[in-house]
Amino acid sequence: MTLTDQPPTPTPPVSRRRPRVGSVEVLAALLVVVVLLRGPITRALSAPALQTWMTVFVSIMTQAIPFLVFGVALSAIIAVFVPASFFARALPKHPALAVPVAGAAGVVLPGCECASVPVAGALIRRGVVPGAAFAFLLASPAINPIVLVSTAVAFPGEPKMVVARAVTSLIVACLMGWLWQAFGKGDWLRMPSRSHLDGLAKWPAFWASVRHDVLHAGGFLVVGAAAAAVVAVVVPKSWLQLLSTNPVVAILALSLLAFILSICSEADAFVAASLTQFSLTARLAFLVVGPMIDLKLFAMQAGILGRGFALRFAPATFVMAVTVSAIVGTVIW
């Protein structure tokens, strides 16, 4: 066979790589869409319903973000700087006694519910029994000094409201802590991994923990705040007037309203004081339920402590808070 008879060398196939779409291309496409649809977008943004939605969403985020950052920073301090042996010494060894002690510790921590969720997660990771951590999670947003002072200012002629809010919130927190200790299961909790902190010095580990938790919990806060704003726009205000006539329905209505509106516990007393068509007992339920479970809290609990936990703990907390509020309110007023 001569050289001319040899078959030609096959040409290697040319690899065709699909062009990658990066953030610059996405931003450019988005800008083109905005320019082309400038008129409809402007008209949509000027709609009253959307303006109301934006107001509610921004107000929730504005109230919650500072306390979220505070809670995340405190969570990182607990995770990095506080030795696990500290909690073993600070809390009673018996879980049943640790629950009320942890709940009462909420008095000394000024913060709202957004701060308490990451802190509770950090306490569990440091060896605190879950029931005690959850008692702190529920009590801290409702019985800390800032909240009690704001409640006294919002209800100047009703000093019993301050006492009723503190007592009811602490009772609910302890009952839920004991309920978890009796019936809760560890596999319902899905604590986030902390492998990104392994091998780091204390301060780098602190900042890494803060960045991780702000991004993680902040995303769920945005989802919860957006959902709360949507429901706040959809529910007609005229329904509230109709619901206030029946005492039982009024308590349930304001409890659901507290869950939906997701108002920060430092500001919810002023909203409750403005709902003068409702009884004091119904408004007490509003003040107890809101800091313990609302839309943004449910989303944050699902993201930080696990969806299985949130789906069980949130409904039980709601029922317990409504029931105890109704009983205490009936006794006091």
Coordinates of N, CA, C and O in Angstrom, one line a residue, residues 158-162 164-165 279-284 325 328-333:
E158 N -54.3 51.5 80.9 CA -54.5 50.1 81.2 C -53.2 49.5 81.6 O -52.5 48.7 80.9
P159 N -52.8 49.7 82.9 CA -51.5 49.1 83.4 C -51.6 47.6 83.4 O -50.6 46.9 83.4
K160 N -52.8 47.0 83.5 CA -53.0 45.6 83.6 C -52.5 44.9 82.3 O -52.2 43.8 82.3
M161 N -52.5 45.7 81.2 CA -52.1 45.1 79.9 C -50.7 44.7 79.9 O -50.3 43.7 79.3
V162 N -49.8 45.5 80.6 CA -48.4 45.2 80.6 C -48.2 43.9 81.4 O -47.5 43.0 81.0
A164 N -50.5 41.6 82.1 CA -51.1 40.5 81.4 C -50.2 40.0 80.2 O -50.1 38.7 80.0
R165 N -49.6 40.9 79.5 CA -48.8 40.4 78.4 C -47.6 39.7 78.9 O -47.2 38.6 78.3
S279 N -62.1 43.9 72.1 CA -62.0 43.9 73.5 C -60.5 43.8 73.9 O -59.6 43.5 73.1
L280 N -60.2 44.1 75.2 CA -58.8 44.1 75.7 C -58.3 42.6 75.6 O -57.1 42.4 75.4
T281 N -59.2 41.7 75.8 CA -58.7 40.3 75.8 C -58.3 39.9 74.3 O -57.3 39.2 74.1
A282 N -59.1 40.4 73.4 CA -58.7 40.1 72.0 C -57.4 40.8 71.6 O -56.5 40.2 70.9
R283 N -57.2 42.0 72.1 CA -55.9 42.7 71.9 C -54.8 42.1 72.6 O -53.6 42.1 72.1
L284 N -55.0 41.5 73.8 CA -54.0 40.7 74.5 C -53.5 39.6 73.6 O -52.3 39.3 73.5
S325 N -54.1 33.2 76.3 CA -54.5 34.6 76.3 C -56.0 34.8 76.6 O -56.4 35.7 77.4
V328 N -56.4 34.1 80.5 CA -55.8 35.2 81.3 C -56.7 36.5 81.1 O -57.0 37.2 82.1
G329 N -57.0 36.8 79.9 CA -57.8 38.0 79.7 C -59.2 37.9 80.3 O -59.7 38.9 80.9
T330 N -59.8 36.8 80.3 CA -61.1 36.6 81.0 C -61.0 36.8 82.5 O -61.8 37.4 83.1
V331 N -59.9 36.3 83.1 CA -59.7 36.5 84.5 C -59.4 37.9 84.9 O -59.9 38.4 85.9
I332 N -58.6 38.6 84.1 CA -58.2 40.0 84.5 C -59.3 41.0 84.2 O -59.5 41.9 85.0
W333 N -59.9 40.8 83.0 CA -60.9 41.8 82.7 C -62.3 41.2 82.8 O -63.0 41.0 81.9

